XYZ file of C-alpha atoms in Angstrom:
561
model
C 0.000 0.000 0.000
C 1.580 3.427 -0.983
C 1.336 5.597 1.709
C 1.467 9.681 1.714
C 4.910 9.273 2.435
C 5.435 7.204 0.638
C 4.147 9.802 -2.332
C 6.320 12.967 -0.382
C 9.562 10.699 -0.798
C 8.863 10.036 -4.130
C 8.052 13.651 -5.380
C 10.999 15.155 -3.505
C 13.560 12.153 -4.747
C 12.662 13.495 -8.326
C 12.495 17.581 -7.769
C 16.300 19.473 -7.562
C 16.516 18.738 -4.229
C 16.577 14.820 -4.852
C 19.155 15.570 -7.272
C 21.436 17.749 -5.394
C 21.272 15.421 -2.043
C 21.523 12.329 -4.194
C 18.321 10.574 -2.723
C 17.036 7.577 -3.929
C 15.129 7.822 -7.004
C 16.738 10.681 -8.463
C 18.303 9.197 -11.127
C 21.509 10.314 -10.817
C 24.650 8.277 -11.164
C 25.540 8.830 -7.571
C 22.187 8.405 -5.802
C 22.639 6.797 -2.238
C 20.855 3.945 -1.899
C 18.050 3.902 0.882
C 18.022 7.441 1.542
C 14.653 9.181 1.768
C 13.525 12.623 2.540
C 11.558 11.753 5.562
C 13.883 9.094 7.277
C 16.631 12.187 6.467
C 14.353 14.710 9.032
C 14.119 11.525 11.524
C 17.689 10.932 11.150
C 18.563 14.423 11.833
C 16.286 15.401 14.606
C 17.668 11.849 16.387
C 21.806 13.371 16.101
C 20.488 16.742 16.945
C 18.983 14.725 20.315
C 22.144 12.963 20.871
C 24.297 16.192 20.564
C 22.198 18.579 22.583
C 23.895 18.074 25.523
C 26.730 20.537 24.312
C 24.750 23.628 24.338
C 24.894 23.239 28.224
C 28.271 21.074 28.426
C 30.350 22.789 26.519
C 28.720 26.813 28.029
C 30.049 25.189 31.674
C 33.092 24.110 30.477
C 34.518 26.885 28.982
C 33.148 29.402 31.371
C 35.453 27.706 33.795
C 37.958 29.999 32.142
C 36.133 33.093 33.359
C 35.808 34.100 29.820
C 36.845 38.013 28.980
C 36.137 38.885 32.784
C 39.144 40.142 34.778
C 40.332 38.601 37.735
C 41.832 41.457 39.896
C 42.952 39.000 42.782
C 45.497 36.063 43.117
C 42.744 33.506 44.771
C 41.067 33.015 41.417
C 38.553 35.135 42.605
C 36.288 31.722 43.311
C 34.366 33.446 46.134
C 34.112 37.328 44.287
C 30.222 37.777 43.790
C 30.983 40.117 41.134
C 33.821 38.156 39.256
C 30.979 35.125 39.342
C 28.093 37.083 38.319
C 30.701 38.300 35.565
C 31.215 34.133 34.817
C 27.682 33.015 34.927
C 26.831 36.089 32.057
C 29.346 34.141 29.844
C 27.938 31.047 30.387
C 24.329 32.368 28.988
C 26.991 34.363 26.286
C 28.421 30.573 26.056
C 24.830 28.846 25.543
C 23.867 31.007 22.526
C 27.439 30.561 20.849
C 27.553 27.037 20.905
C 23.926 26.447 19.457
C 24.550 29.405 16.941
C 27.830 27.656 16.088
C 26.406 23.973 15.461
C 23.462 25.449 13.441
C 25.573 27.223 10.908
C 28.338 24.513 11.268
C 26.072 21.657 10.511
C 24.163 23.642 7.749
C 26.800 24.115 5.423
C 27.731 20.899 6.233
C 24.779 19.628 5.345
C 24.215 21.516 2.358
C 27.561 22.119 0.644
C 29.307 19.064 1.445
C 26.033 16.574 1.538
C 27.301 14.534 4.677
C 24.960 13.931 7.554
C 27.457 14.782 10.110
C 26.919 17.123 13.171
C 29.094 19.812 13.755
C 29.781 21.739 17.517
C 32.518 22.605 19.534
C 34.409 19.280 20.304
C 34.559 17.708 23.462
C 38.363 17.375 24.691
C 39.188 20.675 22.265
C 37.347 22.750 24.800
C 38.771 21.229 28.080
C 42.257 22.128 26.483
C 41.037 25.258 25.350
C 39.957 26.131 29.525
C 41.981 24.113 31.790
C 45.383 23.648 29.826
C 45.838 26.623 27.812
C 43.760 29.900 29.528
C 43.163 28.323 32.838
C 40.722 27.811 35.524
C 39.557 31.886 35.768
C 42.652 32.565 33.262
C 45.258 30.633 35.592
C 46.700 29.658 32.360
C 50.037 30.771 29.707
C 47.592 32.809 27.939
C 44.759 34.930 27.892
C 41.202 33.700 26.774
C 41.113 36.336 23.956
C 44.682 35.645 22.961
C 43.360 31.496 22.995
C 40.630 32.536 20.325
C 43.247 34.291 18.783
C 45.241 31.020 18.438
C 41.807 29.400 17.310
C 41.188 31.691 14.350
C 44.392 31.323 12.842
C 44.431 27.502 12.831
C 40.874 27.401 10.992
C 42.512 29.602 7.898
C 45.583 27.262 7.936
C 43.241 24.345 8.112
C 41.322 25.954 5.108
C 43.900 26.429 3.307
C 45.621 22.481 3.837
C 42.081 21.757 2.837
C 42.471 23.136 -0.490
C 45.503 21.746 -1.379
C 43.857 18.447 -0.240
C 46.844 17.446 2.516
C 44.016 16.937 5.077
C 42.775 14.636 2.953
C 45.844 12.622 1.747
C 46.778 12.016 5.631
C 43.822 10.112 6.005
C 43.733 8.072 2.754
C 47.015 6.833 3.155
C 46.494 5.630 6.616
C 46.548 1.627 6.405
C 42.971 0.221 6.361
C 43.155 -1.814 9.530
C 44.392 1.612 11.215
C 41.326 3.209 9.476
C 38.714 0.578 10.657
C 40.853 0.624 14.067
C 39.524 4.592 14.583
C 35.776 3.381 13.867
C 36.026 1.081 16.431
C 37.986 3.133 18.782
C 35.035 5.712 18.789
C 32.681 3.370 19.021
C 34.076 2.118 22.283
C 34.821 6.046 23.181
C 31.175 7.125 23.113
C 29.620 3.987 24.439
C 32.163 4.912 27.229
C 30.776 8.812 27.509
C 27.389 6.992 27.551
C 28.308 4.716 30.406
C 30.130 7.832 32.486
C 28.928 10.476 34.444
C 27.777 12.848 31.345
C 25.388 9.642 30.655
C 23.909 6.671 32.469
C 26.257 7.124 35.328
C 26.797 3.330 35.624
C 30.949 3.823 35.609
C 32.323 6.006 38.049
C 35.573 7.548 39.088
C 37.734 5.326 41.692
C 40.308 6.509 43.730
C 42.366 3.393 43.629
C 41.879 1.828 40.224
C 40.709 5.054 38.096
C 37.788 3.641 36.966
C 34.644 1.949 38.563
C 31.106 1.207 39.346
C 28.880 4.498 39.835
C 25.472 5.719 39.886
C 25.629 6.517 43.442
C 23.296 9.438 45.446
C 25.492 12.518 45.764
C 25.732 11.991 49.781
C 27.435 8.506 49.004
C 30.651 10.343 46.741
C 33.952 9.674 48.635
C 33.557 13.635 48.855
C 31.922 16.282 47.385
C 35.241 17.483 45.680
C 34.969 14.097 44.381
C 31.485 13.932 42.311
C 30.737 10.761 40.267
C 33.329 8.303 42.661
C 30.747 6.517 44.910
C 32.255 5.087 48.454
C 29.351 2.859 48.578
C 25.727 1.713 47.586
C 26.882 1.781 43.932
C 23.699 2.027 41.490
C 21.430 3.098 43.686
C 20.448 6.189 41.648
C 17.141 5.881 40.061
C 17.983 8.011 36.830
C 20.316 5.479 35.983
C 17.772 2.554 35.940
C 15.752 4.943 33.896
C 17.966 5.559 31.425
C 19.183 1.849 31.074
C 15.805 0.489 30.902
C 13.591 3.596 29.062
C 16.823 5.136 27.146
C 18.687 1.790 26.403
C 16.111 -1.468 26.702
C 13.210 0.139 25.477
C 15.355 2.196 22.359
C 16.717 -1.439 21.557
C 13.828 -3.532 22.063
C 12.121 -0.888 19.411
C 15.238 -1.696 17.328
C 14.946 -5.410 17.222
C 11.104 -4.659 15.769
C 12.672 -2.121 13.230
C 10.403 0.457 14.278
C 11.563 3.837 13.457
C 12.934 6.321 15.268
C 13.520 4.372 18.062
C 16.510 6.319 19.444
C 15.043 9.341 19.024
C 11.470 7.760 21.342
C 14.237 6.527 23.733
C 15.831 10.042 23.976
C 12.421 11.945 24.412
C 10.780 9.124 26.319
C 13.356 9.595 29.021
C 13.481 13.258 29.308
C 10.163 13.812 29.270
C 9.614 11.188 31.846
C 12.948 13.503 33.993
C 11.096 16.811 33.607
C 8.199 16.636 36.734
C 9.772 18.052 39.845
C 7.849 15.525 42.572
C 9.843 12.671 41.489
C 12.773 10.930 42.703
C 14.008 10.849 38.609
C 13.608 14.579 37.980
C 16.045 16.500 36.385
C 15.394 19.719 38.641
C 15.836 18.341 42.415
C 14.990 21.456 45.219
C 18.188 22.549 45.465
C 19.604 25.373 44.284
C 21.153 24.159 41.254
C 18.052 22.357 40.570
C 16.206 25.533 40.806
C 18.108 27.595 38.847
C 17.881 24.902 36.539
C 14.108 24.626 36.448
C 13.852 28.502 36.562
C 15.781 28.752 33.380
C 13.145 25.543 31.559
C 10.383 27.229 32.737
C 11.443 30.283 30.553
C 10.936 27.956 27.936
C 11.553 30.890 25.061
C 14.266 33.470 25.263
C 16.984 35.042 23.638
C 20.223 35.777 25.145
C 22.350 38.407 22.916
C 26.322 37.928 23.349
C 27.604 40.481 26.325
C 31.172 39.705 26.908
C 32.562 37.073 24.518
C 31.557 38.231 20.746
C 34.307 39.325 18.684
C 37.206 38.928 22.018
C 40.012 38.039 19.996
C 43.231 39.585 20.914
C 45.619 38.892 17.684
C 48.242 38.951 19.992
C 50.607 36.456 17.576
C 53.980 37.826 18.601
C 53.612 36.209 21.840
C 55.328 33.193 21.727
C 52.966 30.949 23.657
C 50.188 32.121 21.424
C 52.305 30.195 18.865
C 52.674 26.994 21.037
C 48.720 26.597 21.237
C 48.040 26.988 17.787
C 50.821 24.374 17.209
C 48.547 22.242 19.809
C 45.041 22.876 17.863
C 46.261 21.814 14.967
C 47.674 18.447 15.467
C 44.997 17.538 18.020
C 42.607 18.480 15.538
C 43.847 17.580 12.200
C 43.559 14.228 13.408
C 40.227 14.484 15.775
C 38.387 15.689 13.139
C 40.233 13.829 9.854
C 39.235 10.229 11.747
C 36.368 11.342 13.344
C 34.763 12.474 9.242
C 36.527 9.463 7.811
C 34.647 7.464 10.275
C 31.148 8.551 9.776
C 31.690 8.486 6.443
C 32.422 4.862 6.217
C 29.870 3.808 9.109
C 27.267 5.492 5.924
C 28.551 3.800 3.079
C 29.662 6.619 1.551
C 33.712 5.905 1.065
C 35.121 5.194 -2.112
C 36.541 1.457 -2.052
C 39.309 2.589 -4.998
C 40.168 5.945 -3.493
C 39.549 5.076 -0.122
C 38.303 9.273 -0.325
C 34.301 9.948 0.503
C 33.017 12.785 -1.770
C 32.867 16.381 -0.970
C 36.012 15.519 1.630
C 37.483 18.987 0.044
C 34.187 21.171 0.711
C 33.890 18.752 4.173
C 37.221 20.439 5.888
C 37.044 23.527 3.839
C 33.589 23.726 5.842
C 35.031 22.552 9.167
C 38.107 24.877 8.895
C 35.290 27.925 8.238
C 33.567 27.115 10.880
C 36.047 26.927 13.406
C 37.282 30.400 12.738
C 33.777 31.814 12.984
C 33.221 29.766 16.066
C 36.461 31.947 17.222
C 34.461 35.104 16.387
C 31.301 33.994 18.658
C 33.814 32.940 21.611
C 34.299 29.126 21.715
C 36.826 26.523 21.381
C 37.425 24.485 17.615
C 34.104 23.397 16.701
C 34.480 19.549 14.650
C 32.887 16.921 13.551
C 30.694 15.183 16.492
C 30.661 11.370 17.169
C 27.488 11.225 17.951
C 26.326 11.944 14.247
C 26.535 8.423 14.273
C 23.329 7.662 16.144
C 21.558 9.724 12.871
C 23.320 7.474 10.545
C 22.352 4.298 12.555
C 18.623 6.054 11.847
C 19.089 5.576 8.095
C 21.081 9.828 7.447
C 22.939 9.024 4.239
C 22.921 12.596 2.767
C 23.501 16.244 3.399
C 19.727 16.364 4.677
C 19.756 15.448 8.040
C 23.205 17.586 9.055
C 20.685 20.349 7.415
C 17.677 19.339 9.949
C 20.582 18.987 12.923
C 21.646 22.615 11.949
C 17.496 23.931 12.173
C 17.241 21.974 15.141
C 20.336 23.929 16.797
C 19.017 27.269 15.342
C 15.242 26.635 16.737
C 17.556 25.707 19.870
C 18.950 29.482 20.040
C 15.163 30.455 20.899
C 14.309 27.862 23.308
C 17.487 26.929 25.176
C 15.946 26.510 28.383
C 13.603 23.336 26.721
C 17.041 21.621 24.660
C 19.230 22.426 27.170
C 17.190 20.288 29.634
C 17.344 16.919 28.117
C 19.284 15.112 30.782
C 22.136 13.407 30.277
C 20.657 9.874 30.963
C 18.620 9.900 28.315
C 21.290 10.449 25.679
C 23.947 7.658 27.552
C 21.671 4.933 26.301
C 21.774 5.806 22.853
C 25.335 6.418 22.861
C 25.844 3.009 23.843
C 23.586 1.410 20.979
C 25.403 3.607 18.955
C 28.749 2.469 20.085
C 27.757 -1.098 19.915
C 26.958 -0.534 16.414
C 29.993 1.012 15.305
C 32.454 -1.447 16.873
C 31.205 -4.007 14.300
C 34.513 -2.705 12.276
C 36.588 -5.048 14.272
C 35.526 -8.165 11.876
C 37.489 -6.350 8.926
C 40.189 -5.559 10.749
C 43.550 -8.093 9.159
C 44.277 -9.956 13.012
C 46.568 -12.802 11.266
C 49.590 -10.443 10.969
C 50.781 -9.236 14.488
C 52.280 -6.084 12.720
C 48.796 -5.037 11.329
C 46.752 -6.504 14.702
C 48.677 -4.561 17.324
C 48.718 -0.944 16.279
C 45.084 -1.623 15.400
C 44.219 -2.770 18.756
C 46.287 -0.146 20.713
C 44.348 2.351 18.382
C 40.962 0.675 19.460
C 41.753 0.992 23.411
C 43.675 4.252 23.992
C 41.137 6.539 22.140
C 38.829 5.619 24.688
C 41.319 5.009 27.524
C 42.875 8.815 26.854
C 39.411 10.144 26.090
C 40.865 11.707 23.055
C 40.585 10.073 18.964
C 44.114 11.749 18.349
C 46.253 10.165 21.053
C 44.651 6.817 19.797
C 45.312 7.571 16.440
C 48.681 9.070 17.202
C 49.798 5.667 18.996
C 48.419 3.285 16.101
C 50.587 5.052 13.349
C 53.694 5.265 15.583
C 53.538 1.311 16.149
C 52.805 0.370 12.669
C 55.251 2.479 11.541
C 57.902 0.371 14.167
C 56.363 -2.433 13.965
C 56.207 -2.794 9.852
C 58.973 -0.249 9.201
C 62.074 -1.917 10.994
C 61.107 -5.642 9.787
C 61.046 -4.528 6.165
C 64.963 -2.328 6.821
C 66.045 -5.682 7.803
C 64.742 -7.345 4.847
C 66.096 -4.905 2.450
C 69.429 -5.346 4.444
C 69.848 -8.566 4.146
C 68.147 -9.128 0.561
C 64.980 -11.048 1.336
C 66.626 -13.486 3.707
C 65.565 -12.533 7.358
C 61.554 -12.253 7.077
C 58.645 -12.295 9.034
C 57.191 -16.289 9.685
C 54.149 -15.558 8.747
C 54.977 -12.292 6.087
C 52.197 -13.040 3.361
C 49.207 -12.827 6.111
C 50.422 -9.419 5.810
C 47.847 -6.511 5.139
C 49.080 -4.209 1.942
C 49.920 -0.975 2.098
C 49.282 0.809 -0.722
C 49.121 4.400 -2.080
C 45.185 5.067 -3.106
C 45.303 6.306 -6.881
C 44.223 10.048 -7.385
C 47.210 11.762 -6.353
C 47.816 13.880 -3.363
C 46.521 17.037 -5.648
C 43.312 17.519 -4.410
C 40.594 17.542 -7.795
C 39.592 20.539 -8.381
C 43.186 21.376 -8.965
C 43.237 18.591 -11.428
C 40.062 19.650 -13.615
C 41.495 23.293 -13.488
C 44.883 22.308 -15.244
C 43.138 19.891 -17.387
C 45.302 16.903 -15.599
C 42.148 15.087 -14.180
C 41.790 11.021 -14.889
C 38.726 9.442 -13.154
C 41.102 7.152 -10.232
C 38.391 4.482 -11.208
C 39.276 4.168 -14.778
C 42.683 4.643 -13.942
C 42.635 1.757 -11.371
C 40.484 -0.488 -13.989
C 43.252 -0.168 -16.571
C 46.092 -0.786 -14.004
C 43.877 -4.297 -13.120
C 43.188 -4.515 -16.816
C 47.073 -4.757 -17.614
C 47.984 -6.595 -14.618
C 45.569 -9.405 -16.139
C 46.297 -8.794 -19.217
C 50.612 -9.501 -18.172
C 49.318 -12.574 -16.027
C 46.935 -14.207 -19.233
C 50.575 -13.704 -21.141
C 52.349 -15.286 -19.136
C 49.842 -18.405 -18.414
C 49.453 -18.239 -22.661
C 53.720 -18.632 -22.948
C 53.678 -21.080 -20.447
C 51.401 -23.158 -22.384
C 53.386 -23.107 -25.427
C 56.252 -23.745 -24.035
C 55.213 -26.964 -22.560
C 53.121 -27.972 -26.044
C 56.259 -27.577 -27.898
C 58.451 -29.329 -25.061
């Protein structure tokens, strides 16, 4: 039976906008299989759900900092009324940035680069940005406007490596159990945020072995410096049976019966559930966090213009340490964001199995590098790719669509931060971890026969969770496999083939994807430009064609013998 939607996909699939998003039914070339307009919004609205959590996340983080206001004390001025009334202003400044930032972020994402990936101000990025680099109240080497300074700069120098595709080429010659390694390591690293604190609160801190059990009441934490590391009656918490059984049973139960949406019912269903006050699950307790909490939903619409933190930037460059954070950004984030797209991409289908490139990657971190220096402009940290645009993909995103709908989403979120900025964090964790389960199903292609491919994989896998950062993990996977693979084969070249590995032809091969390190548009604009696939076919093609020659003399050769 053909349904009205059925009829809206249909009409859409075949109208510009079909063609330009590649859905289904387009009839172009490059259409993506399954994708459909309304499973696009659904997809969408379900990584906007999972990500909204860093309107409020990332405003307390960074306000840590104490923003542009001026500390005229050495105590850190942590008991200064005015210097906190001064703090809290820039974290309603820091609310309005980050959902300003995601919505034009994931936008232009969306509809330039036709990816369904969420952008925002990355988690880790912004923890640097505060406690390593400006400080707790501007404790730090530099300044906070001097730190946006350092910001701005690296998204023009990422724009410009963009162009000349070398963000790009780093990634695409990575070894593909490296590359499936990173997939994997982020889906363990968000099933882990899920399973934390800023989720289902089932793993705690531990004073003696870093990590364990949680979900504890606050008056059970070893101390109240200490939140999150429970002393005793572990699990006792009653959001976190919430969100396991209404944000992770229920979401996967719906799941097993294919119903749709069901991360998205999971995410609501829980908050929705957290929002009455007379309950022993509520997201604003009577205390006085919980009521300024609940006095900020109840405003329900409002608009907070930037006070303190738009347009900051101090382009104080000549100051060396300015220098030494930029240097920072940009190696943390070339490769946070370069795995993090390369990822998503392949957890959609959308990677090219001859290039080993996705398309749009250009316009993709030519987008990313924009938005980070505009995100400079409004006050915040990098902005990147988000992990969490995997739950949207896991919904059925395939195109530029639903990054489009996550970028409404965050500009409708603007208006009514108090509602977004109350969906708690246990009703996200749960999703995280079906998302995390789903995306560590890159392990199977992973090449485990050859130690030198299986252990930089694995150590790739475990420290990007372990260090809570993708670019340590990826940092530690390349170093090994370039020791691991790189001294074995000096010693064969040394000794001409007659020290090997035992087991040398389980071996993954490495190999240089064909299309050049010159990004394409270069190519097409000096007339240079061969389609990689028909290049790769006629490579094949001749490598057959030398092998059937061979096989063909052979044959003579014993005929005439």
């Amino acid at each position: 039976m053909i349904t009205f939607f059925d009829r809206l996909n249909a009409q859409i699939a075949q109208s510009p906008v079909g063609t330009w998003f590649r859905l289904e039914g387009c009839g172009h070339p490059k259409e993506r299989e399954g994708s459909r307009f309304t499973t696009e919004l659904r997809a969408g609205l379900t990584t906007w759900a999972a990500m909204a959590y860093i309107i409020s996340v990332n405003a307390s983080i960074i306000s840590d900092s104490g923003g542009t206001c001026v500390c005229p004390t050495s105590d850190l001025c942590v008991t200064d009324d005015v210097y906190l009334q001064c703090v809290a202003e820039v974290n309603r400044d820091l609310i309005t940035t980050t959902a300003a930032i995601a919505a034009l972020a994931s936008f232009l994402m969306g509809l330039l680069a036709n990816l369904p990936v969420g952008m925002a101000p990355g988690l880790g990025l912004n923890a640097y940005f505060t406690y390593s680099v400006v400080g707790f109240h501007g404790s730090g080497m530099i300044t906070y406007r001097e730190a946006l300074a350092a910001v701005f700069l690296e998204g023009w120098v990422f724009f410009v490596l963009s162009l000349l595709g070398l963000r790009q080429w780093l990634a695409r010659i990575m070894p593909q159990s490296l590359v499936l390694a990173v997939g994997a390591g982020i889906g363990l690293f968000i099933a882990f945020i899920g399973l934390g604190p800023g989720g289902l609160g089932v793993i705690g801190g531990d004073t003696v072995n870093l990590v364990g059990l949680g979900g504890c009441n606050a008056e059970d934490y070893v101390s109240s410096d200490l939140p999150g590391y429970c002393a005793r009656r572990v699990l006792q918490n009653p959001t976190v049976w919430l969100g396991i059984f209404m944000g992770g049973i229920f979401t996967v139960l719906l799941m097993v019966y294919r119903i749709k949406g069901a991360l998205l019912m999971g995410i609501f269903a829980t908050s929705i559930i957290s929002w009455p006050r007379p309950t022993a699950v509520t997201y604003f307790p009577h205390t006085p966090a919980g009521d300024d909490l609940f006095a900020f939903f109840k405003q329900i619409v409002t608009f907070h213009p930037l006070q303190h933190i738009g347009n900051a930037i101090d382009y104080n460059y000549g100051n060396g340490k300015v220098a030494y954070a930029l240097i920072t950004f940009l190696y943390v984030d070339i490769l946070d964001t370069t795995g993090t797209l390369y990822s998503m991409a392949k957890f959609a289908n959308l990677r090219d199995p001859v290039t080993l490139d996705f398309e749009n990657s250009t316009v993709a971190y030519c987008v990313d590098a924009f938005s980070i220096s505009i995100g400079a402009l409004l006050g915040t940290s990098p902005v990147t790719a988000f992990i969490e645009s995997a739950t949207g993909i896991a919904e059925g995103g395939k195109t530029g669509i639903t990054a489009m709908v996550v970028g409404l989403a965050f500009f409708v979120s603007v208006f009514f931060a108090p509602i977004f900025a109350s969906i708690p964090p246990w009703a996200t964790g749960g999703a995280l971890v079906v998302v995390g389960s789903l995306m560590i199903r890159n392990v199977r292609e992973i090449n485990w026969d050859y130690i030198g491919d299986a252990v930089p994989a694995f150590l790739t896998i475990i420290i990007i969770p372990l260090s809570f950062n993708i670019a340590y993990g990826v940092i530690a996977g390349v170093a090994t496999y370039i020791l691991l693979n790189g001294i074995p084969l000096a010693i064969r070249k040394l000794t001409g083939d007659r020290i090997v590995p035992a087991n040398l032809d389980a071996k993954e091969p490495w190999i240089v994807p064909p299309g050049g390190i010159v990004p394409i548009w270069i190519q097409k604009l000096t007339g240079r430009y061969v389609d990689p696939r028909i290049e790769y076919e006629m490579e094949n093609h001749d490598a057959m064609s030398v092998a059937t020659d061979s096989q063909d003399h052979i044959k003579r050769s014993e005929h005439e013998k």
